[in-house]
Coordinates of C-alpha atoms and ligand atoms in Angstrom, one line a residue:
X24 CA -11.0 -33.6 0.4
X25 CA -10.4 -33.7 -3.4
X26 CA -11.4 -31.0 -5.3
X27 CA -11.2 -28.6 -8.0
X28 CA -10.1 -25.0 -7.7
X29 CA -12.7 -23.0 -9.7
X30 CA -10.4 -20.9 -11.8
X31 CA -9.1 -24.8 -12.8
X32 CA -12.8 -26.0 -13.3
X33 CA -13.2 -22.8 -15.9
X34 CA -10.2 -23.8 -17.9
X35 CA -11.1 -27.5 -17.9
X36 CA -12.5 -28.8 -21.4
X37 CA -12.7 -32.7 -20.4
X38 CA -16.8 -32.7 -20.8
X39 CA -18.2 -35.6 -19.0
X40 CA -15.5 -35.6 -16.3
X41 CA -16.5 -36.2 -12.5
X42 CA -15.5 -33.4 -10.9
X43 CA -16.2 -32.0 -7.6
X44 CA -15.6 -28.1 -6.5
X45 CA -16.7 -26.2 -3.0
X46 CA -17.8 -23.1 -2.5
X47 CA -20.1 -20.0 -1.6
X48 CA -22.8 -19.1 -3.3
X49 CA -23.3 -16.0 -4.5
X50 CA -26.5 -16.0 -6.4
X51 CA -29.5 -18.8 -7.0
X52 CA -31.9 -18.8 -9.1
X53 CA -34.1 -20.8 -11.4
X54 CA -38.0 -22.2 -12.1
X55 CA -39.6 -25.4 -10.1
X56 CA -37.6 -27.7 -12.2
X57 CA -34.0 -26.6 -12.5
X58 CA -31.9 -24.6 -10.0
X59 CA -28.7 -22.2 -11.2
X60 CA -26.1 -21.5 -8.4
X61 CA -23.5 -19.2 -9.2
X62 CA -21.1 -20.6 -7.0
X63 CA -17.3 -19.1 -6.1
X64 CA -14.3 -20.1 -3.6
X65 CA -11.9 -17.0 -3.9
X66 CA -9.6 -18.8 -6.4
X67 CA -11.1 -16.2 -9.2
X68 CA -13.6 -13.3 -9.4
X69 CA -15.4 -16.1 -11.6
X70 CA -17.9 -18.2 -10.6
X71 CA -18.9 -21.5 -11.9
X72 CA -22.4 -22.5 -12.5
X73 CA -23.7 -25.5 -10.6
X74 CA -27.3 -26.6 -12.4
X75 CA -29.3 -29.0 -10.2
X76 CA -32.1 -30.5 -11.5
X77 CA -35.0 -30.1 -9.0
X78 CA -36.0 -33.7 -9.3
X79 CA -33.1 -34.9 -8.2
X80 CA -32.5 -32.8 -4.9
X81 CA -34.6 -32.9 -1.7
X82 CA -36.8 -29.8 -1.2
X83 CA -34.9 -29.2 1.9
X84 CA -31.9 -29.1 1.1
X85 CA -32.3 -26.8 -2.2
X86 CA -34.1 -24.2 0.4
X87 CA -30.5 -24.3 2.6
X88 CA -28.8 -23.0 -0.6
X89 CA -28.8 -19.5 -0.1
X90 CA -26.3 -16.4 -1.0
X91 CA -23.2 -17.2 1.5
X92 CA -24.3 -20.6 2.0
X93 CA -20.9 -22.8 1.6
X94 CA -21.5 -25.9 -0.3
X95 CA -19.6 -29.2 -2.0
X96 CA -20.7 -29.8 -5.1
X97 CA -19.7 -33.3 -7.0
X98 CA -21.3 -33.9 -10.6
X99 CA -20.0 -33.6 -14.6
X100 CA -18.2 -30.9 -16.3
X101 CA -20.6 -29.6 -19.0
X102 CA -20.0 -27.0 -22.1
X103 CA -22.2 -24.3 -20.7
X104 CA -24.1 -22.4 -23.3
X105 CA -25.7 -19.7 -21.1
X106 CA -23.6 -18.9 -18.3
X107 CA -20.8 -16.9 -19.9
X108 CA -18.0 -19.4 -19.3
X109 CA -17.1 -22.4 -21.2
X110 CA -17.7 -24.8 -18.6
X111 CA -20.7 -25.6 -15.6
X112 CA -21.7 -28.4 -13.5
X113 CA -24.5 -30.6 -13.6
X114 CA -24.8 -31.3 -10.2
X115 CA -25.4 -35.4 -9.1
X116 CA -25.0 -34.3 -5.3
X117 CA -24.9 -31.4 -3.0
X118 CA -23.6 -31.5 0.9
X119 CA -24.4 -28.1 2.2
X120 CA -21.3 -27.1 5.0
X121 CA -22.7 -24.2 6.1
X122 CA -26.2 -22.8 5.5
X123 CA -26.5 -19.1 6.0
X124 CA -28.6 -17.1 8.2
X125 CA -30.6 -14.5 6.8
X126 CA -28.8 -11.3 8.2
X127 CA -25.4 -12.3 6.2
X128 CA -24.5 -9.0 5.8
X129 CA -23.1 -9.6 2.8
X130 CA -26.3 -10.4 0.8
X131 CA -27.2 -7.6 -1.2
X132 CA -25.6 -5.9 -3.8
X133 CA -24.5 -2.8 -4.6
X134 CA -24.0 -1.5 -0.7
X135 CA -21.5 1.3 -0.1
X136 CA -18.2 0.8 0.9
X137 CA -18.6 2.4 4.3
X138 CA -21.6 0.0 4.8
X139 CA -19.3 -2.8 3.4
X140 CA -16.0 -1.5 6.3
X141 CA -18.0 -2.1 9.3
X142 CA -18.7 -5.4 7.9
X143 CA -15.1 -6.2 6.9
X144 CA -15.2 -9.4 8.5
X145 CA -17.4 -10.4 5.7
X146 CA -16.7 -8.3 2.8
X147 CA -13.7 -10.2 1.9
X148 CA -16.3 -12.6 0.3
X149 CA -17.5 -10.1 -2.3
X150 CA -16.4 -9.5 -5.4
X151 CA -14.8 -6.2 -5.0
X152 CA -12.9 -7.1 -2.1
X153 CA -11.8 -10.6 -4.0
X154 CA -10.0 -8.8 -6.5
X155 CA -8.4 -6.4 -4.4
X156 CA -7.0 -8.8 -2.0
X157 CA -6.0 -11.3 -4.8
X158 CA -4.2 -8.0 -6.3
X159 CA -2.6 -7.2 -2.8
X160 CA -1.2 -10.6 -2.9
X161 CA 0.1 -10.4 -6.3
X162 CA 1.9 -6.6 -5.8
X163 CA 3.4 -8.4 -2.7
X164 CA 5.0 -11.0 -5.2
X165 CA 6.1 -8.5 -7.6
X166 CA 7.8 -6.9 -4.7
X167 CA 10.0 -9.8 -4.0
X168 CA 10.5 -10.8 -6.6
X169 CA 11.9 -8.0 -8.3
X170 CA 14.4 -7.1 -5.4
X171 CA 15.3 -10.6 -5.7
X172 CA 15.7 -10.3 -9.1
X173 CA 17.9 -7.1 -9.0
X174 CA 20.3 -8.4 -6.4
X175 CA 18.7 -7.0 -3.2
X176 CA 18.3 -9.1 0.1
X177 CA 15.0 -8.9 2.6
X178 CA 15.9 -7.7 5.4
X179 CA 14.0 -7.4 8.5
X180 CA 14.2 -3.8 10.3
X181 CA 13.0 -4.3 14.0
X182 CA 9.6 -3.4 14.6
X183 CA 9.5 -1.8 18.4
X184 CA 12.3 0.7 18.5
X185 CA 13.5 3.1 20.4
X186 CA 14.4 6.0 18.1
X187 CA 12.2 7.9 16.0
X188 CA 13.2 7.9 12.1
X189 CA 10.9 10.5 10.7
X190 CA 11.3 13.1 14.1
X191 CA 7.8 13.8 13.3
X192 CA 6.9 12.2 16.7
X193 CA 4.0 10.2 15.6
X194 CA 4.7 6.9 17.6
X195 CA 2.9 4.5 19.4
X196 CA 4.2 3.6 22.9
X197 CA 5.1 0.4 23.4
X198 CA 4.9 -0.3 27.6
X199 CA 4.2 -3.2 30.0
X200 CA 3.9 -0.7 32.1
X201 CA 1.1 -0.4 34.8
X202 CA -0.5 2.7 33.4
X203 CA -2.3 3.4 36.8
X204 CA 0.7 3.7 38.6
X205 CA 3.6 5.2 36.9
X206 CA 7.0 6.1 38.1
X207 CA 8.2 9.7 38.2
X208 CA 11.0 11.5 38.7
X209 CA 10.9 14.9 40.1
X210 CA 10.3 16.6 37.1
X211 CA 6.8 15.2 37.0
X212 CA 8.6 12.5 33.2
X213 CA 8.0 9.1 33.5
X214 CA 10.7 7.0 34.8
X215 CA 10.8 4.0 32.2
X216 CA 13.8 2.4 33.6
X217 CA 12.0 -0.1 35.2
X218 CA 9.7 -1.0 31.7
X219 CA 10.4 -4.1 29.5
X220 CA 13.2 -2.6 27.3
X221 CA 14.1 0.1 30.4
X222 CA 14.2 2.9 28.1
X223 CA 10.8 4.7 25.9
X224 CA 10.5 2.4 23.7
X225 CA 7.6 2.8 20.3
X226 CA 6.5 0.8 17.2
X227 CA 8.5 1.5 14.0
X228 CA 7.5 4.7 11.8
X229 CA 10.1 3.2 9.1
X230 CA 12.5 0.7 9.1
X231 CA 15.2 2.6 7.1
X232 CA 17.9 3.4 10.0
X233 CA 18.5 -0.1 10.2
X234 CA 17.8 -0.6 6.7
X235 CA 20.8 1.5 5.8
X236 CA 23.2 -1.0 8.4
X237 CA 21.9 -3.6 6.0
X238 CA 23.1 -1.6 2.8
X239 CA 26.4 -0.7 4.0
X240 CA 27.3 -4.3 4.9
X241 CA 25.2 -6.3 1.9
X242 CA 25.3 -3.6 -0.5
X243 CA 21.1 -3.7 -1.4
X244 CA 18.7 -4.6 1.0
X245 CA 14.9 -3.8 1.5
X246 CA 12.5 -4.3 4.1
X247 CA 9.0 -5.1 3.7
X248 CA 6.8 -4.9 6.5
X249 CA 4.1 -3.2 9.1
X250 CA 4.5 0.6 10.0
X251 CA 3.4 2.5 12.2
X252 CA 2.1 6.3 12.6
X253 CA 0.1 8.0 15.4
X254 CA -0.9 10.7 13.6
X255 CA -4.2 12.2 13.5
X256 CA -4.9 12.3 10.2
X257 CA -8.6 11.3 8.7
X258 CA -7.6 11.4 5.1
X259 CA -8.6 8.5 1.9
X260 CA -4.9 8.1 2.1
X261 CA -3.6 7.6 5.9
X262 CA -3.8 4.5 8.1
X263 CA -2.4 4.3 11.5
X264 CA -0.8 0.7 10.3
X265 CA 0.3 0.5 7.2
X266 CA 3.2 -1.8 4.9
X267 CA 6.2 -0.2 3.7
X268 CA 8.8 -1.1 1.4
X269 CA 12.1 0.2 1.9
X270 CA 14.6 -0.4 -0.2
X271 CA 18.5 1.0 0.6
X272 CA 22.1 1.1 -1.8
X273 CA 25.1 1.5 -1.5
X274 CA 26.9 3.6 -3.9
X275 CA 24.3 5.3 -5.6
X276 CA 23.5 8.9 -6.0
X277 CA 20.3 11.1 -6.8
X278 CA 19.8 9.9 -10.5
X279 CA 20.3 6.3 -10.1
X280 CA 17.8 6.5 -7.5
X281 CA 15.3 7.7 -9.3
X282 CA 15.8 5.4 -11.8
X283 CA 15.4 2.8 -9.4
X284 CA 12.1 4.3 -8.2
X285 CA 10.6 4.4 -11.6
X286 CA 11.8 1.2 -12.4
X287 CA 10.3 -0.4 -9.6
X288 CA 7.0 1.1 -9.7
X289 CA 6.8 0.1 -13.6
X290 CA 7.3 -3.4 -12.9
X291 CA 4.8 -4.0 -10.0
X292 CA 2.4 -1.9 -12.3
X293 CA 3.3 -4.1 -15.1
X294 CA 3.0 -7.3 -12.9
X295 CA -0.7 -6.3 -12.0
X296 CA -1.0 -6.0 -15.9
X297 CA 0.1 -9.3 -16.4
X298 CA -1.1 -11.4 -13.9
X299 CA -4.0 -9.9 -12.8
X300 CA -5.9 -9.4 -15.8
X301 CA -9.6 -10.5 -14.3
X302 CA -9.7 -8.7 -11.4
X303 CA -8.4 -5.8 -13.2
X304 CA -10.8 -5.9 -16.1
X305 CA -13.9 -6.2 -12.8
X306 CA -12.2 -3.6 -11.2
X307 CA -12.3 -1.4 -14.5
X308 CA -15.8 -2.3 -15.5
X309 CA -17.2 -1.5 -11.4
X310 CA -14.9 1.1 -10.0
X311 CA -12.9 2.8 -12.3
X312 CA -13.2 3.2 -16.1
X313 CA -10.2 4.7 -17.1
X314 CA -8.1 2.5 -14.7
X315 CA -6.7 0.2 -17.3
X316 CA -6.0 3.2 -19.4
X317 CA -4.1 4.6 -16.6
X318 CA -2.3 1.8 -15.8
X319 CA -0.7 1.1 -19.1
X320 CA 0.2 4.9 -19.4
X321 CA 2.2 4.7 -16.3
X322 CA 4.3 2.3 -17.8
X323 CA 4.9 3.3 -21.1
X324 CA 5.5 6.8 -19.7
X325 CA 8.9 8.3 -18.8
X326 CA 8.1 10.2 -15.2
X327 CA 8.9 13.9 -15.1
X328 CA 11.8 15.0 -12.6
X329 CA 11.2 18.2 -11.2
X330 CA 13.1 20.6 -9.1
X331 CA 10.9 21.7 -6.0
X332 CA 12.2 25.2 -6.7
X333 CA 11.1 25.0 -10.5
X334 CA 7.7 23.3 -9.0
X335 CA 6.9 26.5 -7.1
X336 CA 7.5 28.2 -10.4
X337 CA 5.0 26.6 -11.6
X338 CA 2.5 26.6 -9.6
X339 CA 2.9 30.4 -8.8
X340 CA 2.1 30.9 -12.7
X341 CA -0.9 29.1 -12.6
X342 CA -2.2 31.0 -9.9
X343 CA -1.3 34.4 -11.7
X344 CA -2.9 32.2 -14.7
X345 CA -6.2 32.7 -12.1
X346 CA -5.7 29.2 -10.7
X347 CA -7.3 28.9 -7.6
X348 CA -5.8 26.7 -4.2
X349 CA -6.9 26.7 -0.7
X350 CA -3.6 26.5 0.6
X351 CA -0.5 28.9 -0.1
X352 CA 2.5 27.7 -2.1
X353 CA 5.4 30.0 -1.4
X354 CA 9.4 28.6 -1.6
X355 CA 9.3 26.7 1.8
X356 CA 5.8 25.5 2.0
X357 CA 5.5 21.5 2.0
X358 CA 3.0 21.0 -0.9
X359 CA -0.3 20.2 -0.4
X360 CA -2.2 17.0 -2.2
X361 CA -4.0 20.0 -4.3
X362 CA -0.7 21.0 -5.2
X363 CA 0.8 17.9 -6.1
X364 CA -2.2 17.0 -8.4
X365 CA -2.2 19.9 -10.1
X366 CA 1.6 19.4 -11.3
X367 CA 0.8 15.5 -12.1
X368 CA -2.7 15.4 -13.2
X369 CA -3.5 19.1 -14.8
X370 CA 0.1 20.2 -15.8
X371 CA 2.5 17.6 -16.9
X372 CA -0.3 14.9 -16.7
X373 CA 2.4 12.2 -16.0
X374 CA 4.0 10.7 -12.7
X375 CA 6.4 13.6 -11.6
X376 CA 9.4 13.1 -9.1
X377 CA 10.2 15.7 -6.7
X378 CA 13.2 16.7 -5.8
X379 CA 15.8 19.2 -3.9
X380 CA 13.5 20.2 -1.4
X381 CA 13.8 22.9 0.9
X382 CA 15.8 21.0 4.1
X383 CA 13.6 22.5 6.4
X384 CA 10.5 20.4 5.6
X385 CA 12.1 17.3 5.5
X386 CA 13.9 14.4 7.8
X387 CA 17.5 15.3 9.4
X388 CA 18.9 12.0 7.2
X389 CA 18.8 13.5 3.7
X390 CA 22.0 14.8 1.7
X391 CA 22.5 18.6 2.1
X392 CA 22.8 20.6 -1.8
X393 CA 25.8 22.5 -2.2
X394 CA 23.9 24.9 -4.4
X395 CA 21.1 27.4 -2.9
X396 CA 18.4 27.5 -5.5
X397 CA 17.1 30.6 -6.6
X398 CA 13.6 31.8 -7.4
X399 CA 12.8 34.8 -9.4
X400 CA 16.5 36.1 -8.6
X401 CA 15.7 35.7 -4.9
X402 CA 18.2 33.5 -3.3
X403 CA 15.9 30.6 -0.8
X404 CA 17.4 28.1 1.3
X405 CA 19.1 25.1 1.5
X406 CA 17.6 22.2 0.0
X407 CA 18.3 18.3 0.5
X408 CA 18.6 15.6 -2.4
X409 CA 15.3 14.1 -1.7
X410 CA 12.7 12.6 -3.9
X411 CA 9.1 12.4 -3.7
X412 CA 7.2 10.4 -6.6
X413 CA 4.1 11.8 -7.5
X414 CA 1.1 9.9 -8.9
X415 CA -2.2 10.8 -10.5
X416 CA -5.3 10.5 -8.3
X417 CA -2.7 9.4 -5.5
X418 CA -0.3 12.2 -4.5
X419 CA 2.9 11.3 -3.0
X420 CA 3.5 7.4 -3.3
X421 CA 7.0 7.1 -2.5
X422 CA 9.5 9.4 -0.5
X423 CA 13.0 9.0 -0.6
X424 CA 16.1 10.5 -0.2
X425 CA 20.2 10.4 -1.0
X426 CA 21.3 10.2 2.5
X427 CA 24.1 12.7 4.2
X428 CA 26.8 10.3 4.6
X429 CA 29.1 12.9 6.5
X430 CA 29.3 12.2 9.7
X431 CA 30.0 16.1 10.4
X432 CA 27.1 17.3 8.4
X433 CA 25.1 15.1 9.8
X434 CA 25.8 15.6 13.4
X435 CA 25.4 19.0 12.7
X436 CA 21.8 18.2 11.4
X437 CA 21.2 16.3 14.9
X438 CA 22.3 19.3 16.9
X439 CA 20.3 21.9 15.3
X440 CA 16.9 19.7 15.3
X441 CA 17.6 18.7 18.9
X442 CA 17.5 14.6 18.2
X443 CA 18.8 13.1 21.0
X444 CA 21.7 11.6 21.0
X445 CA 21.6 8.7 22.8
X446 CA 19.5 7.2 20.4
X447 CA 21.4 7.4 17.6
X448 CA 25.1 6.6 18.1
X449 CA 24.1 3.6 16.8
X450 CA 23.8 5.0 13.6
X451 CA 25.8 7.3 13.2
X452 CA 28.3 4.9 13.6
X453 CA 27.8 4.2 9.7
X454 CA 29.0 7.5 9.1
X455 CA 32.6 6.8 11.3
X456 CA 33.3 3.5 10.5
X457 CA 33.6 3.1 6.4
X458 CA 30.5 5.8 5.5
X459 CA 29.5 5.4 2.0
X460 CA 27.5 7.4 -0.7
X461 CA 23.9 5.7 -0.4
X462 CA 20.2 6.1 -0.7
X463 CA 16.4 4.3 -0.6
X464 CA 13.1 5.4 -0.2
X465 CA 9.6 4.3 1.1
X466 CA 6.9 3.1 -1.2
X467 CA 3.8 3.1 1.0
X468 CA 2.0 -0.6 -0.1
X469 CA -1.2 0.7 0.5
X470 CA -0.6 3.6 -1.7
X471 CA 0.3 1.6 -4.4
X472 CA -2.7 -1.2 -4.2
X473 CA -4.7 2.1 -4.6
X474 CA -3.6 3.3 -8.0
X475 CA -3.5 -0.2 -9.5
X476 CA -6.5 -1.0 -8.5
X477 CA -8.8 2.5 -8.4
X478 CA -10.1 2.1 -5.2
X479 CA -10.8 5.3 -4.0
X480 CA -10.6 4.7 0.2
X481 CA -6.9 3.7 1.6
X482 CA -9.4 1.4 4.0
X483 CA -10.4 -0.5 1.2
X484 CA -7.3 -2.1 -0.1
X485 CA -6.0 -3.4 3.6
X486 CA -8.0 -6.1 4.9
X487 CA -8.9 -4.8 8.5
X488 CA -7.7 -1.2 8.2
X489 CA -6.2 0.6 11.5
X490 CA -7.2 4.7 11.9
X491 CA -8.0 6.7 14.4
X492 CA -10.7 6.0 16.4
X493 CA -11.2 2.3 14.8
X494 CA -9.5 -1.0 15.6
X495 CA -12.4 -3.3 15.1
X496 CA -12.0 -6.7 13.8
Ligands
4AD12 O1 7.7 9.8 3.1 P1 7.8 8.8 4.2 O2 7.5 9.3 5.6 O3 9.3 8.3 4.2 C1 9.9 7.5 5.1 O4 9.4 6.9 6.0 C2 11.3 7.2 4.7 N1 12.0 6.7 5.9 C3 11.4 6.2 3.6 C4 12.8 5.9 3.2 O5 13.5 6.7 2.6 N2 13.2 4.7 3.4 O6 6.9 7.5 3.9 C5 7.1 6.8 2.8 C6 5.8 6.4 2.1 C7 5.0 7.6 1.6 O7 5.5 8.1 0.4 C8 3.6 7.0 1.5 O8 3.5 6.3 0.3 C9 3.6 6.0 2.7 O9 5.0 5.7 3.0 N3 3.0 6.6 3.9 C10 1.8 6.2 4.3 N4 0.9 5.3 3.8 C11 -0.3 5.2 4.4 N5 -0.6 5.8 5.6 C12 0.2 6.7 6.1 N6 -0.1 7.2 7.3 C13 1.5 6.9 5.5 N7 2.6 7.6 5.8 C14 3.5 7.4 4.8
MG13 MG1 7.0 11.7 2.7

C-alpha cells in the first residue's frame, strides 16, 4: 500500500500532488456540504485535515466516519488556510478500514488518566499517550546511542537468576513446579531440586552482578532491559516491571562516576530537547507548564554533590528553622521522598547527588569509606561510596555505587548480612581472579520518561504497566 506518513504529508509543499495517507480519525466535523476530518496515524501528535466535499461522497459512507474510525484517504495536497498546518487534503476518495462502534472508549476528551489506565489497550491512540510513547522510543535511542558513542558495549544480563542483587528479597519466583503438590524436606522448605533450573530460581531485580563480569572483561558495558521487584509498594513511582539501565567501568572511582551520571542524564534530556520538540511542546501546553522550563534547566545546570552526612545537616536545620516532615531524619535514617525534595526542590533547587551513605542502608556490593563521618562532633558510622541522583518532582532517579573490589572486605560484607554463599562464588570470583577498581549505577527508564515528559503517574509512561494487584492487558 503506498502511502504518505503524516508528519511527511505536513512538510510537503508540492500543491496539487496526488497523495494518499491512512489513518484514525480523531475529530469530524462540518455543515451539509463539506466534511473536516482531523485525521492522525501515530507518525506525529499532528493531524492532517482531510476536507470532503459532501457531494462527492455517499451519505453512507460519510456516516461510518466517526472518531477512531481508520480510514485511506487518496486526493490532492492543498495549502490549508484554516487548519493550522501548511498543508490538507481534498479528498477525491475515501475506503473506510474500520468503522468504529460507538463505545470506543477512547471517544471523549478530556477523561482522567485512571479512566484512560483501565482502557490502556486503547489509550495509546490519544494524544497524550502518542507523545509519551514516541518520547519513550526516542530516550531508548538516546540510550544507545550514547553508550555506543562513549565506548560501552550492550550487554545482556540474564533475566531469571538465581541470586538476589539488591538482598532486599523482593523477587518473583520463577517455577514449573506443580504448586498443588510440592516437595518437602523435613523441615517443612521446599525441595526445588527437582524444578526446571533444580535450585530457587527468581526474575532479575538488576542485572549488575553480571554486568560487572562484563566490565571487567570489556572494560564498559551496560545493560538495558526488564526488571523485576515484588515489592508492595503503591506509589506514582513503583512498578512491579520496570526497564533499567545499567551501565558498569572499569577503572573508575567515585568522581568519575558521577560525572558519568550527570553526563548521561544531560544528554538523554538534551535528546528529548532536540528531537522531540512537538510532543514536548503538547506535553507542556496539557500536562505540565513549566516542563520545558525544567528541562532546559537540568541541562544547563551543574548537579550539586552532597555528602549524606552534610544532607542530614541540613535537613536537621530546617526542621529547627520550623520545617515540618512526617518522617524522622536522624544519621542512619534512609531518606524519605519528602526528604529528598526538600534538598532538590526547596533547598538547592537543582539535581543533587547523594553520596557516602551510611553502609547499613544500602546493598553488600558498595565500596566501604575509610573515614567515619562526623555530625555535630558525634562520630556515626561507616558509610559506602554510593550515589543516588536526585531530581525535582521525581526523587531518586538513579542509584549507584563504587563497588568493593576487595575480595576480603567484601566477603566480610557477605558474612555479616548472611548472603548465602553458594550463590555468589560466581562473583566473587571477580574479586580473586584480576579484581579491579570499578563502578555503575541504575537509571530506572520509567523514572526518567517521567521527568522529561511531566507525567505525573509511573503507569502512564509504560505502555501496559505491571503493580500490585494489576496485570491486565
Ligand atoms: O537503586 P536501585 O535499587 O539500584 C540497583 O538496582 C543497582 N543494582 C543499580 C546499579 O548500581 N547497577 O535501582 C536503580 C534505579 C532507581 O534509582 C530507580 O530509578 C529505579 O531503578 N527503580 C524503580 N523504578 C520503578 N519502579 C521500581 N519499583 C523501581 N525500583 C528501582
Ligand atoms: Mg536505590
Amino acid at each position: 500500500m503506498k502511502r504518505t506518513k503524516i508528519i511527511d504529508a505536513l512538510q510537503r509543499t508540492d500543491y496539487g500532488s496526488d497523495i494518499t495517507v491512512m489513518g484514525w480519525v480523531r475529530t469530524k466535523r462540518g455543515s451539509k456540504s463539506v466534511n473536516f476530518i482531523a485525521l492522525n496515524d501515530g507518525s506525529t501528535i499532528k493531524n492532517i485535515q482531510i476536507v470532503a466535499d459532501a457531494d462527492k461522497f455517499d451519505e453512507e459512507l460519510l456516516k461510518q466516519i466517526t472518531t477512531g474510525a481508520c480510514l485511506k484517504c487518496e486526493g490532492k495536497l492543498v495549502e490549508s488556510i484554516g487548519s493550522g498546518q501548511a498543508a490538507e487534503i481534498q479528498a477525491e476518495s475515501i475506503t473506510v478500514f474500520g468503522s468504529c462502534d460507538s463505545d470506543y472508549p477512547m471517544q471523549k476528551k478530556g477523561q482522567t488518566f485512571e479512566y484512560m489506565r483501565q482502557h490502556a489497550h486503547m489509550r495509546l491512540r490519544t494524544n497524550t499517550f502518542g507523545a509519551v510513547m514516541r518520547i519513550r522510543h526516542n530516550m531508548a535511542m538516546a540510550i544507545h546511542t550514547y553508550f555506543h558513542e562513549h565506548g560501552y558495549f550492550y550487554f545482556h544480563s540474564p533475566i531469571i537468576t538465581a541470586s538476589d542483587c539488591e538482598g532486599a528479597g523482593q523477587m518473583f519466583q520463577v517455577t514449573t513446579k506443580n504448586l498443588y503438590d510440592l516437595k518437602k524436606d523435613e523441615e517443612g522448605k521446599i525441595d526445588y531440586s527437582d524444578d526446571f533450573f533444580g535450585k530457587q530460581t527468581s526474575l532479575t531485580v538488576s542485572g549488575q552482578l553480571e554486568g560487572e563480569l562484563g566490565a571487567t572483561a570489556l572494560g564498559a558495558i551496560y545493560t538495558f532491559g526488564p526488571t523485576f521487584r515484588a515489592e508492595n509498594s503503591n506509589t506514582p513511582r513503583h512498578l512491579a516491571e520496570f526497564w533499567m539501565i545499567e551501565p558498569e567501568v572499569a577503572f573508575i572511582d567515585l568522581d568519575d562516576l558521577m560525572d558519568i551520571e550527570e553526563d548521561f542524564i544531560k544528554y538523554c534530556v538534551r535528546w528529548a530537547l532536540n528531537n522531540c520538540k512537538d510532543d514536548l511542546e503538547f506535553l507542556n501546553k496539557m500536562i505540565d507548564k513549566s516542563l520545558l522550563e525544567r528541562l532546559n534547566s537540568v541541562i544547563n545546570t551543574d548537579f550539586v554533590r552532597l555528602d549524606y552526612t552534610e544532607g542530614i545537616r541540613i535537613l536537621q536545620q530546617a526542621i529547627k528553622d520550623g520545617r515540618k516532615f512526617e518522617f524522622p531524619c536522624n544519621w542512619g535514617d534512609d531518606l524519605a521522598s519528602e526528604h529528598e525534595r526538600y534538598l532538590v526542590e526547596e533547598y538547592f533547587q537543582k539535581p543533587v547527588i547523594m553520596t557516602h551513605y551510611p553502609k547499613k542502608i544500602k546493598a553488600f556490593y558498595m565500596k566501604i569509606d575509610e573515614q567515619i563521618p562526623e555530625l555535630d562532633g558525634i562520630q556515626q558510622e561507616q558509610t559506602v561510596q554510593g550515589t543516588d541522583v536526585l531530581f525535582p518532582q521525581i526523587g531518586e532517579i538513579i542509584g549507584g555505587s563504587v563497588r568493593e573490589e576487595s575480595y576480603d572486605k567484601l566477603m566480610g560484607e557477605i558474612k555479616e548480612r548472611d548472603i548465602p554463599m553458594k550463590d555468589m562464588w560466581w562473583y566473587l570470583d571477580t574479586r580473586r581472579f584480576g579484581t579491579c577498581p570499578h563502578g555503575g549505577f541504575g537509571l530506572g527508564f520509567e523514572r526518567l520518561m517521567l521527568f522529561v515528559t511531566g507525567m505525573q503517574n509511573i503507569r502512564d509512561v509504560i505502555p501496559f504497566p505491571r503493580t500490585p494487584k494489576t496485570a491486565e492487558f
